[in-house]
mmCIF file of C-alpha atoms in Angstrom:
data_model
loop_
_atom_site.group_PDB
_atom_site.id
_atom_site.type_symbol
_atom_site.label_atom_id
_atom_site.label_comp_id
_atom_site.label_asym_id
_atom_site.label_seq_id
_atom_site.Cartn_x
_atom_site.Cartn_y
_atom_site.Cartn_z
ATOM 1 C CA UNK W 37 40.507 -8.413 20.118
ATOM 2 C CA UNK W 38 40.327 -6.549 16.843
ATOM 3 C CA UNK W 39 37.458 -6.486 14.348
ATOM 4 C CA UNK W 40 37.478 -8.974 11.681
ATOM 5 C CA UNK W 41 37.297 -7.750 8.513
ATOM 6 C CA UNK W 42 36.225 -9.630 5.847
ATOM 7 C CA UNK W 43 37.539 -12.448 3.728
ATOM 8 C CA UNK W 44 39.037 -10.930 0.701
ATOM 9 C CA UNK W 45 39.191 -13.721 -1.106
ATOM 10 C CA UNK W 46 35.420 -14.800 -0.229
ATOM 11 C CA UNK W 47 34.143 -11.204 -0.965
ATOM 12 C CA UNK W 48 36.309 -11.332 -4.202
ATOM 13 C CA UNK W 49 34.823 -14.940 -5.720
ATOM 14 C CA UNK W 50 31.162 -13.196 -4.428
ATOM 15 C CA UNK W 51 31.621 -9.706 -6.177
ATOM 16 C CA UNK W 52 32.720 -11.779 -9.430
ATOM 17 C CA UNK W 53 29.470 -14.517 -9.311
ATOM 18 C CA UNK W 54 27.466 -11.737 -8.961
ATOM 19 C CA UNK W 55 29.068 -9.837 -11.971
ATOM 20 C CA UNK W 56 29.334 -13.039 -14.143
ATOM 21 C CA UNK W 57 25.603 -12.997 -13.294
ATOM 22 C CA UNK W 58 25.011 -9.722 -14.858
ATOM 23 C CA UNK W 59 26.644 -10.457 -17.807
ATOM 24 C CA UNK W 60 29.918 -8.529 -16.619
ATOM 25 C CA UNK W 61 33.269 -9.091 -16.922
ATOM 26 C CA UNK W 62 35.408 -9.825 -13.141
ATOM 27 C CA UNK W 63 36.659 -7.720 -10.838
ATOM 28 C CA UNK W 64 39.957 -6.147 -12.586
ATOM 29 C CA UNK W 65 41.262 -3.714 -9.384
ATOM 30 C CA UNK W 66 43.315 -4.502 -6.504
ATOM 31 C CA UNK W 67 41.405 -6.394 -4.167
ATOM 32 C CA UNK W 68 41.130 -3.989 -0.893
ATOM 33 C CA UNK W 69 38.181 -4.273 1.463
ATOM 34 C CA UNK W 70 37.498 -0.683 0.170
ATOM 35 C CA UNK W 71 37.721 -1.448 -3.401
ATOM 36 C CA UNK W 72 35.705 -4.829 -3.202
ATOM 37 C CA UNK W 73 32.961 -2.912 -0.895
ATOM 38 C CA UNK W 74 32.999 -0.256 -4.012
ATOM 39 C CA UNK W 75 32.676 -2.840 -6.458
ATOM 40 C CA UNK W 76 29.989 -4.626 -4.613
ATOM 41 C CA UNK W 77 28.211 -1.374 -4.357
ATOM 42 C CA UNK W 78 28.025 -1.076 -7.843
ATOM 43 C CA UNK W 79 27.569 -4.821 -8.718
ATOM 44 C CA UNK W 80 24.203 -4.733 -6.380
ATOM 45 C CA UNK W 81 23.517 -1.419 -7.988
ATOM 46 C CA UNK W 82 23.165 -3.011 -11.188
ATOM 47 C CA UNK W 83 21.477 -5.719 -9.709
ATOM 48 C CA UNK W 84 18.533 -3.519 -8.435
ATOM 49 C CA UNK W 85 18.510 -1.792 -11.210
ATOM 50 C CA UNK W 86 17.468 -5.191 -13.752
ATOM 51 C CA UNK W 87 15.599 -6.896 -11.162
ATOM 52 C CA UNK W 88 18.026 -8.988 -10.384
ATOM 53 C CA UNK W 89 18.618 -10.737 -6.554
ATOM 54 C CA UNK W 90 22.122 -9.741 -5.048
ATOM 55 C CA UNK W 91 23.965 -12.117 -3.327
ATOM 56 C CA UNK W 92 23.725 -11.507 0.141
ATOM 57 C CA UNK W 93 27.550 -11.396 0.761
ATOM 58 C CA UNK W 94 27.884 -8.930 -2.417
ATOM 59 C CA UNK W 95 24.789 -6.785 -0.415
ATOM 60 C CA UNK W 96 26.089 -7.208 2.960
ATOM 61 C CA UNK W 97 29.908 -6.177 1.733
ATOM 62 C CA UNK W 98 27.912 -3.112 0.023
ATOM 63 C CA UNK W 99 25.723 -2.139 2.761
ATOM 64 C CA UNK W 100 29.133 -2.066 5.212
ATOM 65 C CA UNK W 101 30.854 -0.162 2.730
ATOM 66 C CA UNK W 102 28.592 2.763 2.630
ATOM 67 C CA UNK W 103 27.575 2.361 6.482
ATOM 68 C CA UNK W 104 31.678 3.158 7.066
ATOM 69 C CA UNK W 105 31.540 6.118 4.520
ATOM 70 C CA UNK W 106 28.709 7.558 6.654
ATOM 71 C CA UNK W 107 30.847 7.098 9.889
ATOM 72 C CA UNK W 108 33.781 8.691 7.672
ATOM 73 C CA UNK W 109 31.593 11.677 6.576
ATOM 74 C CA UNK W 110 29.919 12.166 9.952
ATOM 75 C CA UNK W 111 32.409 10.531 12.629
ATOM 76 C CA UNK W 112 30.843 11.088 15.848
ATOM 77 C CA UNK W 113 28.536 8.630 18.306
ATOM 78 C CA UNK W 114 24.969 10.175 18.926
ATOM 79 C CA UNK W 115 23.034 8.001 16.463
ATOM 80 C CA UNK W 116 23.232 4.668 15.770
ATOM 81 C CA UNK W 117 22.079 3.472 11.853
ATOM 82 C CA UNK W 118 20.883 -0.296 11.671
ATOM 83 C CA UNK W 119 20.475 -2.320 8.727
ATOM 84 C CA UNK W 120 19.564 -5.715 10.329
ATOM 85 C CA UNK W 121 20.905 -8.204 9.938
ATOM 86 C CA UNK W 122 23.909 -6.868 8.014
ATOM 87 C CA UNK W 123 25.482 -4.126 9.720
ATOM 88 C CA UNK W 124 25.182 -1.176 12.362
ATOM 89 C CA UNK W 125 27.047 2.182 12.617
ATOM 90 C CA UNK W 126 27.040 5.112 15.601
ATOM 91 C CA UNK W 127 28.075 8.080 13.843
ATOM 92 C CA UNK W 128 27.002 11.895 13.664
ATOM 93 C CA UNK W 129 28.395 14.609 16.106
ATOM 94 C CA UNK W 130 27.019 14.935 19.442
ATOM 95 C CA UNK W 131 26.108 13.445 22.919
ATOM 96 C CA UNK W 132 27.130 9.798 22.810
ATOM 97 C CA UNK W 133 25.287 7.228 24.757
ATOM 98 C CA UNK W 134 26.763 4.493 26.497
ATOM 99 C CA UNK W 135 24.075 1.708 27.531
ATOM 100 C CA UNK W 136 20.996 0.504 26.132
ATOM 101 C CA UNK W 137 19.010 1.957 22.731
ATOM 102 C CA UNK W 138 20.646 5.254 22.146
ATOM 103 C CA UNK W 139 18.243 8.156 22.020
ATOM 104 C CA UNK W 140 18.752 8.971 18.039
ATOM 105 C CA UNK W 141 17.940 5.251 16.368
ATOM 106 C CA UNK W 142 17.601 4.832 12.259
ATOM 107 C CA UNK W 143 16.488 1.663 10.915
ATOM 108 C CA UNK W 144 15.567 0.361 7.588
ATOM 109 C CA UNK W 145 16.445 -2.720 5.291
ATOM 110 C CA UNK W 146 19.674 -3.301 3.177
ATOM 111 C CA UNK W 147 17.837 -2.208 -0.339
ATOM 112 C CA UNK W 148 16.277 0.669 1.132
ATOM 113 C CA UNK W 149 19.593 1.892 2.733
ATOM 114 C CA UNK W 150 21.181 1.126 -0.247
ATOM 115 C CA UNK W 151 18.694 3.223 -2.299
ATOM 116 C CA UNK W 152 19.719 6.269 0.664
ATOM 117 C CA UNK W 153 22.706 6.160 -0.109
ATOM 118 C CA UNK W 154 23.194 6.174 -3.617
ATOM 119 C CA UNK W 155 20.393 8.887 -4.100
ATOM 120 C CA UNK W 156 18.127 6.248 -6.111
ATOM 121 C CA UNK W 157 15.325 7.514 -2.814
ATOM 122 C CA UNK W 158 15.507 10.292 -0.856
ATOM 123 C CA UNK W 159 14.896 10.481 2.843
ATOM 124 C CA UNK W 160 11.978 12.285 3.146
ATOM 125 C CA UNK W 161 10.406 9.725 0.887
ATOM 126 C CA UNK W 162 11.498 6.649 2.140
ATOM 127 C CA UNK W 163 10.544 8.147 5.907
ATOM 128 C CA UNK W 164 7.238 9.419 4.497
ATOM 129 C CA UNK W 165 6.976 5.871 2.699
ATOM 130 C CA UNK W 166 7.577 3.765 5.940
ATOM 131 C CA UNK W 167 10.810 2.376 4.565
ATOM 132 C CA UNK W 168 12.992 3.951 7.128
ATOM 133 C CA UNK W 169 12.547 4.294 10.942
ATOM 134 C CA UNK W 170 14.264 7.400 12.397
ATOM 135 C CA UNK W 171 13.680 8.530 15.719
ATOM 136 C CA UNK W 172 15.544 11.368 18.078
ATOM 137 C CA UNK W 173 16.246 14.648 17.051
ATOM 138 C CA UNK W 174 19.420 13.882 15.765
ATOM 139 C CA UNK W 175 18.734 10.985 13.302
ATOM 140 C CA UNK W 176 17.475 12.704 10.037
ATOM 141 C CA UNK W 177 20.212 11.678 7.524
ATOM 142 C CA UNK W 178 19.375 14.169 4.986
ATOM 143 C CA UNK W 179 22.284 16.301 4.943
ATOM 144 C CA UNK W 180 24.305 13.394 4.828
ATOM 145 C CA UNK W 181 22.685 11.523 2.036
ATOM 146 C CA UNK W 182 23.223 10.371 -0.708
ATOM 147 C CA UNK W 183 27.058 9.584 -0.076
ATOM 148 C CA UNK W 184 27.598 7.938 -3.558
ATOM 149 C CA UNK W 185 26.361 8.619 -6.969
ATOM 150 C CA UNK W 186 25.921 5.238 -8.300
ATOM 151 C CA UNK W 187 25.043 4.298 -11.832
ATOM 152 C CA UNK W 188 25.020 0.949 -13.504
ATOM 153 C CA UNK W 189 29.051 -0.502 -12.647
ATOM 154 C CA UNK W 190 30.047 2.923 -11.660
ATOM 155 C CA UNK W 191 30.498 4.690 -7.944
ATOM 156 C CA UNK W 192 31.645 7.996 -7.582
ATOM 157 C CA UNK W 193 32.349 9.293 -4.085
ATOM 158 C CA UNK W 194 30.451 12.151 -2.580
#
């Protein structure tokens, strides 16, 4: 059976409470899974950035949407990222493993991925800082990160 993707619709009416919350106007783009996980990217963004809460399905859609531009920008199987209890990726070229917890592991919460990937933390701080758990030889992000420049309500690919 194929993966589900998510609810457009749903993630839509999320994406716009959580602008309307910030004092933004709604969504205004075609509603793709890739634009909505864009625009919840930068809605949480914002979010973060005013001390605001996201909502988790705007975070979760956001945290998925840069976990899959990792696996685009590094397509491969030998490490497996985790941010529990949202999402999980294997990407990066190399071995692959097949059963049990792979050998190259990374591990940290949505916010502080989030932060990774924008470039709002770098990884050497937020591994120094105990806010991400890498282990294996193969599972330091760095040249990877950040994959979006994010600014209050704008993304810009890497």
């Amino acid at each position: 059976m194929p993966a589900r993707g998510p609810d457009l619709g749903r993630l839509l009416a999320a994406v716009n409470e959580q602008r309307a919350a910030l004092g933004e106007p709604p969504f205004g783009g075609v509603a793709t899974e890739r634009t909505l996980g864009a625009a919840s990217l930068a809605a949480v963004t914002v979010a973060l950035t005013v001390g605001a809460e996201p909502l988790r399905p705007v975070l979760r859609a956001a945290v998925r949407y840069t976990l899959g531009l990792l696996a685009d920008l590094a397509p491969g199987r030998s490490v497996e990222v985790r941010v529990p209890p949202l999402a999980a990726v294997q990407c990066v070229p190399g071995p692959r493993h097949s059963r049990g917890t792979p050998p190259n592991v990374v591990e940290t919460d949505p916010v502080t991925w989030l932060d990774l990937a924008t470039g709002r933390v770098g990884w050497a701080a937020a591994v120094a800082a105990g806010r991400v758990y890498a282990s294996g030889q193969r599972a330091d992000l760095s040249g990877y990160l950040p994959l979006v420049s994010a600014g209050p309500g704008r993304v810009a690919s890497h």
